[in-house]
mmCIF file of C-alpha atoms in Angstrom:
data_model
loop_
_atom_site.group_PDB
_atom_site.id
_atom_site.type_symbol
_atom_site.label_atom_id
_atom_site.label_comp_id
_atom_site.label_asym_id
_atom_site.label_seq_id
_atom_site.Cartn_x
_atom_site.Cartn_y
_atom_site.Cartn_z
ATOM 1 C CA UNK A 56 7.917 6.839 -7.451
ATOM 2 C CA UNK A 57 10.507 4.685 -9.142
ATOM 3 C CA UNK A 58 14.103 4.814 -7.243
ATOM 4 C CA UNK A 59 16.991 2.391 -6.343
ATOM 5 C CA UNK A 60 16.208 0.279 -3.262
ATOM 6 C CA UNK A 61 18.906 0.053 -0.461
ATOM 7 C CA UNK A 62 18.197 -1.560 2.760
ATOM 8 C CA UNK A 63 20.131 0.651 4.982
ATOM 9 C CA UNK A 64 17.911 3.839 3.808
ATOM 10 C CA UNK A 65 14.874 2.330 3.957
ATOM 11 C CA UNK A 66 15.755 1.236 7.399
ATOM 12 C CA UNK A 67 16.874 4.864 8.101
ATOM 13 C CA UNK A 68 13.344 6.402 6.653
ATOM 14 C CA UNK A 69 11.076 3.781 8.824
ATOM 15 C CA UNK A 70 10.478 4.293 12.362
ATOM 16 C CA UNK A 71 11.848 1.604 14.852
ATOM 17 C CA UNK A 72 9.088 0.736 16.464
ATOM 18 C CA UNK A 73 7.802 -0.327 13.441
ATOM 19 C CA UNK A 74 11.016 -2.116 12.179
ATOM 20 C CA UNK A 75 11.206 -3.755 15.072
ATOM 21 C CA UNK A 76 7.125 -4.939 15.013
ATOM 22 C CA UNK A 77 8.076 -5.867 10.979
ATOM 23 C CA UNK A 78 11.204 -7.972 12.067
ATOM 24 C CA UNK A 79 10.443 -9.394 15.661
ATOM 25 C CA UNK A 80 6.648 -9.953 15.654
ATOM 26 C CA UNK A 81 6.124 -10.884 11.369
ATOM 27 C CA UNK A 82 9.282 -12.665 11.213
ATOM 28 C CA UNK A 83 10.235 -13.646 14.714
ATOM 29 C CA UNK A 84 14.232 -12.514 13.857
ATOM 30 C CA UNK A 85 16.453 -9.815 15.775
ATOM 31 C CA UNK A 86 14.466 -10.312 19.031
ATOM 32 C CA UNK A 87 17.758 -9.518 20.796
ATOM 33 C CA UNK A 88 17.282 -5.880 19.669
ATOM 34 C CA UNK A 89 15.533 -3.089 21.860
ATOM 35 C CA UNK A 90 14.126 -1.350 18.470
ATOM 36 C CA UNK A 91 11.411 0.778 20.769
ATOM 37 C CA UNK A 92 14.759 2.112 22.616
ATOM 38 C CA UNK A 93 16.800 2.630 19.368
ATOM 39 C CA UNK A 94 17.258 6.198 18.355
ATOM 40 C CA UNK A 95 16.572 7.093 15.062
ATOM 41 C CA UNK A 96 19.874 7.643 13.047
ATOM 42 C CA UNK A 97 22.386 6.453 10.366
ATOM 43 C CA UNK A 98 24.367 4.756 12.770
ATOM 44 C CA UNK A 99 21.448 3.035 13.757
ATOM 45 C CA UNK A 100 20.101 1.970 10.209
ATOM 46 C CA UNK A 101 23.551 0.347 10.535
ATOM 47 C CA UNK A 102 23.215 -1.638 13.058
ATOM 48 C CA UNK A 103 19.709 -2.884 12.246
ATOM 49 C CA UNK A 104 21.560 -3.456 8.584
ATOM 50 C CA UNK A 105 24.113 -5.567 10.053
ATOM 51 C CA UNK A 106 21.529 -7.508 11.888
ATOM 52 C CA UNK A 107 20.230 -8.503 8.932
ATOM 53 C CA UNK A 108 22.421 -9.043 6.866
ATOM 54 C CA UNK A 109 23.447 -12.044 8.963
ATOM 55 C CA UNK A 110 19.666 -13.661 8.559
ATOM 56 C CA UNK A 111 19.975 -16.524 6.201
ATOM 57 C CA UNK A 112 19.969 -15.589 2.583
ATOM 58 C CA UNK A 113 16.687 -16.755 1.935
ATOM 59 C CA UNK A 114 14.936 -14.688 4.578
ATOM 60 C CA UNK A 115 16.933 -11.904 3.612
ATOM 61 C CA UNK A 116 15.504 -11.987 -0.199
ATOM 62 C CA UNK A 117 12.035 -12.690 1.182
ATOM 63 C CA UNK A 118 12.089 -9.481 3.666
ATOM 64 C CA UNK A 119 13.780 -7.322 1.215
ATOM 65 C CA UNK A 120 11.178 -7.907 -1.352
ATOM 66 C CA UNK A 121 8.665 -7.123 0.984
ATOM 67 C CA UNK A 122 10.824 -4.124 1.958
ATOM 68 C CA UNK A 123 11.014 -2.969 -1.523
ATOM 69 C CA UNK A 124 6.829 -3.397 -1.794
ATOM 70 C CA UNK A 125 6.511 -0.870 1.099
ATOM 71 C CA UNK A 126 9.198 1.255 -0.243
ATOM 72 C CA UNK A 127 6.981 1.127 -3.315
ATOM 73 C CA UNK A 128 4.378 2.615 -1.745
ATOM 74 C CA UNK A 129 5.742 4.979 0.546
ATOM 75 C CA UNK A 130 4.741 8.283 -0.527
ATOM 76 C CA UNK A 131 1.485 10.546 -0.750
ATOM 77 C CA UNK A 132 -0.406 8.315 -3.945
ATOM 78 C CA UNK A 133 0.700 5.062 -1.820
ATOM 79 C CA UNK A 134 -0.997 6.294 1.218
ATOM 80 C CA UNK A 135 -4.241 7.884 -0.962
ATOM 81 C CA UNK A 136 -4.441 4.239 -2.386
ATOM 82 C CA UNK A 137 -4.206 2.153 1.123
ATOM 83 C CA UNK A 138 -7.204 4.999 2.443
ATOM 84 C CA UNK A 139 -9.190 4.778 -0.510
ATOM 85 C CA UNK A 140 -8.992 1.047 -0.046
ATOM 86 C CA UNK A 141 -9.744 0.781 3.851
ATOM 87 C CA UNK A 142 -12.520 3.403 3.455
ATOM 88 C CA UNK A 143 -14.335 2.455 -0.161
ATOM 89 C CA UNK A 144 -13.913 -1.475 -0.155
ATOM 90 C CA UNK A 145 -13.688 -2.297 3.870
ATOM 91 C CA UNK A 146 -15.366 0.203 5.255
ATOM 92 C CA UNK A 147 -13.431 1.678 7.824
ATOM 93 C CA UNK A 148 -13.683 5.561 8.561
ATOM 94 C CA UNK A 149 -11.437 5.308 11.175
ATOM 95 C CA UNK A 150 -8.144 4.113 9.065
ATOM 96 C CA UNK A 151 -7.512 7.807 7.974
ATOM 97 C CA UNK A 152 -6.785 9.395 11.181
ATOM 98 C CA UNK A 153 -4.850 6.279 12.510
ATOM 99 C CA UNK A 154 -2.151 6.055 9.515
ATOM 100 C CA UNK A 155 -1.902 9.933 9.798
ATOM 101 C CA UNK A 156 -0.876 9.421 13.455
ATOM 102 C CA UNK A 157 2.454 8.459 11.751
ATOM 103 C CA UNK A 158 4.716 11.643 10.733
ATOM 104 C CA UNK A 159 6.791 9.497 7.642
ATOM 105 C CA UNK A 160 5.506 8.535 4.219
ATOM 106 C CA UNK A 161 7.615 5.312 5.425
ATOM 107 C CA UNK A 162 5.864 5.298 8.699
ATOM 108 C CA UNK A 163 2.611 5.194 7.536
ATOM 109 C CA UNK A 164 2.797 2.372 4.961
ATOM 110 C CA UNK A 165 4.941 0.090 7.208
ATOM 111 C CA UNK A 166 1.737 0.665 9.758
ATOM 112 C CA UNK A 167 -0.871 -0.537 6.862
ATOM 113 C CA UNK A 168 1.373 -3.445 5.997
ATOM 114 C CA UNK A 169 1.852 -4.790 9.812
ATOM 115 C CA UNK A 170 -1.707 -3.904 10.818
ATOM 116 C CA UNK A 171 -3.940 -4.070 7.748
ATOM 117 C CA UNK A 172 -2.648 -6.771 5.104
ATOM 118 C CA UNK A 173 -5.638 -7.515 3.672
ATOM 119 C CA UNK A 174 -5.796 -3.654 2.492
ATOM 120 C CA UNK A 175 -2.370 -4.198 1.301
ATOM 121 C CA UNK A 176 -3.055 -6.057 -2.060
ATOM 122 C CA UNK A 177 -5.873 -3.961 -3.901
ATOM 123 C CA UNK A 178 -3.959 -1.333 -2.577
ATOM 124 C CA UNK A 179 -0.590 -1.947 -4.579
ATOM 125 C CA UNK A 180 -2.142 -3.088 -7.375
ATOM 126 C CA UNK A 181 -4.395 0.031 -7.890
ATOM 127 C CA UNK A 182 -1.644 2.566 -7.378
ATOM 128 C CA UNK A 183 0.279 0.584 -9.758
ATOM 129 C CA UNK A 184 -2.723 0.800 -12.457
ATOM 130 C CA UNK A 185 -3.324 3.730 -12.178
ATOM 131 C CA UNK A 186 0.360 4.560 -12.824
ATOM 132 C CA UNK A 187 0.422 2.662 -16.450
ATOM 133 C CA UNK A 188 2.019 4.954 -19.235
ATOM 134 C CA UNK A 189 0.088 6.134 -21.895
ATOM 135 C CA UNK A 190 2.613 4.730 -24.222
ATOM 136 C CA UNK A 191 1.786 1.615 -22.647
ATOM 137 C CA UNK A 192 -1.481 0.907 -23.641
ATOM 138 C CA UNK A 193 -2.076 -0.762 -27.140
ATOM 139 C CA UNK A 194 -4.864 0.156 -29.279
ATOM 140 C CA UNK A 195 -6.518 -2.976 -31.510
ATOM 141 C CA UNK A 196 -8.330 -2.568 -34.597
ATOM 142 C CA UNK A 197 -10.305 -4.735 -36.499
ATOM 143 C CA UNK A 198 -12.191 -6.241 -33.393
ATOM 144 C CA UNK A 199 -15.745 -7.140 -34.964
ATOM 145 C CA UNK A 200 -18.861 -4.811 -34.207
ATOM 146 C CA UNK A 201 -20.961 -6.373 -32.209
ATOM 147 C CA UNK A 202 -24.104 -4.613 -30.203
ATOM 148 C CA UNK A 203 -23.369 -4.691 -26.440
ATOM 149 C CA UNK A 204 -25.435 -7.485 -24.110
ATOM 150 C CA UNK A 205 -27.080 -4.479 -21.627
ATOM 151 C CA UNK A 206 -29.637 -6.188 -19.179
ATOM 152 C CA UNK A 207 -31.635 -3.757 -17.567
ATOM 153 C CA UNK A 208 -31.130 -4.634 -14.510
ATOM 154 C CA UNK A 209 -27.171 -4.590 -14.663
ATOM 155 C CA UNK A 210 -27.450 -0.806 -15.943
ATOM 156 C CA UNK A 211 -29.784 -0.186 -13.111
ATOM 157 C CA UNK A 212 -27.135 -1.911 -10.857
ATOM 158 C CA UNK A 213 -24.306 0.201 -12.349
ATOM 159 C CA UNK A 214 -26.063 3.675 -11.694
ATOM 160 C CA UNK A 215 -26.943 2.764 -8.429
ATOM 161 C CA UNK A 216 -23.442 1.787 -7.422
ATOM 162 C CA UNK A 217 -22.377 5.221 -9.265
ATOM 163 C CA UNK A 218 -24.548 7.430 -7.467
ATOM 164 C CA UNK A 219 -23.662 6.258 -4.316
ATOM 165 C CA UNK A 220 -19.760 6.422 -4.961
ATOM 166 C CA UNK A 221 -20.356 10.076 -6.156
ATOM 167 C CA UNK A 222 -22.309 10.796 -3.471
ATOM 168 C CA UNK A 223 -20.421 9.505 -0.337
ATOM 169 C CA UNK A 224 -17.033 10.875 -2.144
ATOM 170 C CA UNK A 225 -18.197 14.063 -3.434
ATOM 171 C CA UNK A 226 -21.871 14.686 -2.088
ATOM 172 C CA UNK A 227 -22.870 14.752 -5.885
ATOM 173 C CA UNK A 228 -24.447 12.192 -8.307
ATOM 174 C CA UNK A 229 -27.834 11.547 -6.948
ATOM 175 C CA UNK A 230 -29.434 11.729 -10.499
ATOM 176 C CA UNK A 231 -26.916 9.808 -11.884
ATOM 177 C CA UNK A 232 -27.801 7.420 -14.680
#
């Protein structure tokens, strides 16, 4: 979900709570603002654009790159990605309902970031592979033929972990070899 980056809408589209957790509490700046008693508006967005816009020009580039990272991911794939990745590789069933206690795409993935980092990685990088272009993949020829190294107890390994995926995602693949 490619599109421009601006700081003032993406500080219109995320709550302020969470702006103000993002900006206070992971980068100790604009603890003179109330962001919990800020009403959610342009004129607002403003405000919390003016803010920081007087931060130093370094932590401005480093906080708008992170902005633009959860911008990235702030819509319905991005959120499928940061579930599949608390449920499948941490093991959390309770992520789901929390990040759906947020209303905004924006909402939710600012929550992930400030509350669940280490999600935040595999996450982003997932979404983003599983987003490659066709037209970006190169095929190579002329590779040499060589019979595959299969150890019996890696294939065994690889249908186990296949059947259970199948089955906890889609109560299906209990034969599955």
């Amino acid at each position: 979900m490619a599109r421009d980056f601006s700081p003032i809408s993406f500080f219109q589209r995320t709550p302020n709570p969470l702006l103000g957790q993002y900006f206070q509490v992971k980068h100790d700046v604009m603890v003179d603002i109330a962001f919990i008693e800020l009403e959610e508006s342009a004129s607002t967005a403003e405000t919390i654009f003016q803010a920081f816009s007087s931060l130093p020009e370094s932590q401005q580039a480093k906080i708008e790159a992170q902005c633009q990272n959860i911008e990235s991911m702030a819509h319905q794939a991005g959120v499928t990605a940061l579930i599949d990745e608390a449920t499948d590789f941490h093991m959390n069933a309770d992520f789901p309902e929390a990040i759906n206690q947020h209303d905004s795409f924006h909402g939710k993935v600012m929550w992930a970031f400030l509350e669940h980092p280490n999600y935040w990685a595999r996450a982003t990088s997932n979404l983003y592979a599983e987003n490659i272009p066709d037209a970006s993949w190169k095929k190579r020829s002329g590779l040499p033929h060589l019979p595959p190294h299969v150890v019996t107890e890696d294939t065994e390994r690889l249908a186990d972990a296949l059947s259970h995926h199948f089955k906890t995602k889609e109560g299906r693949g209990r034969h599955c070899r």
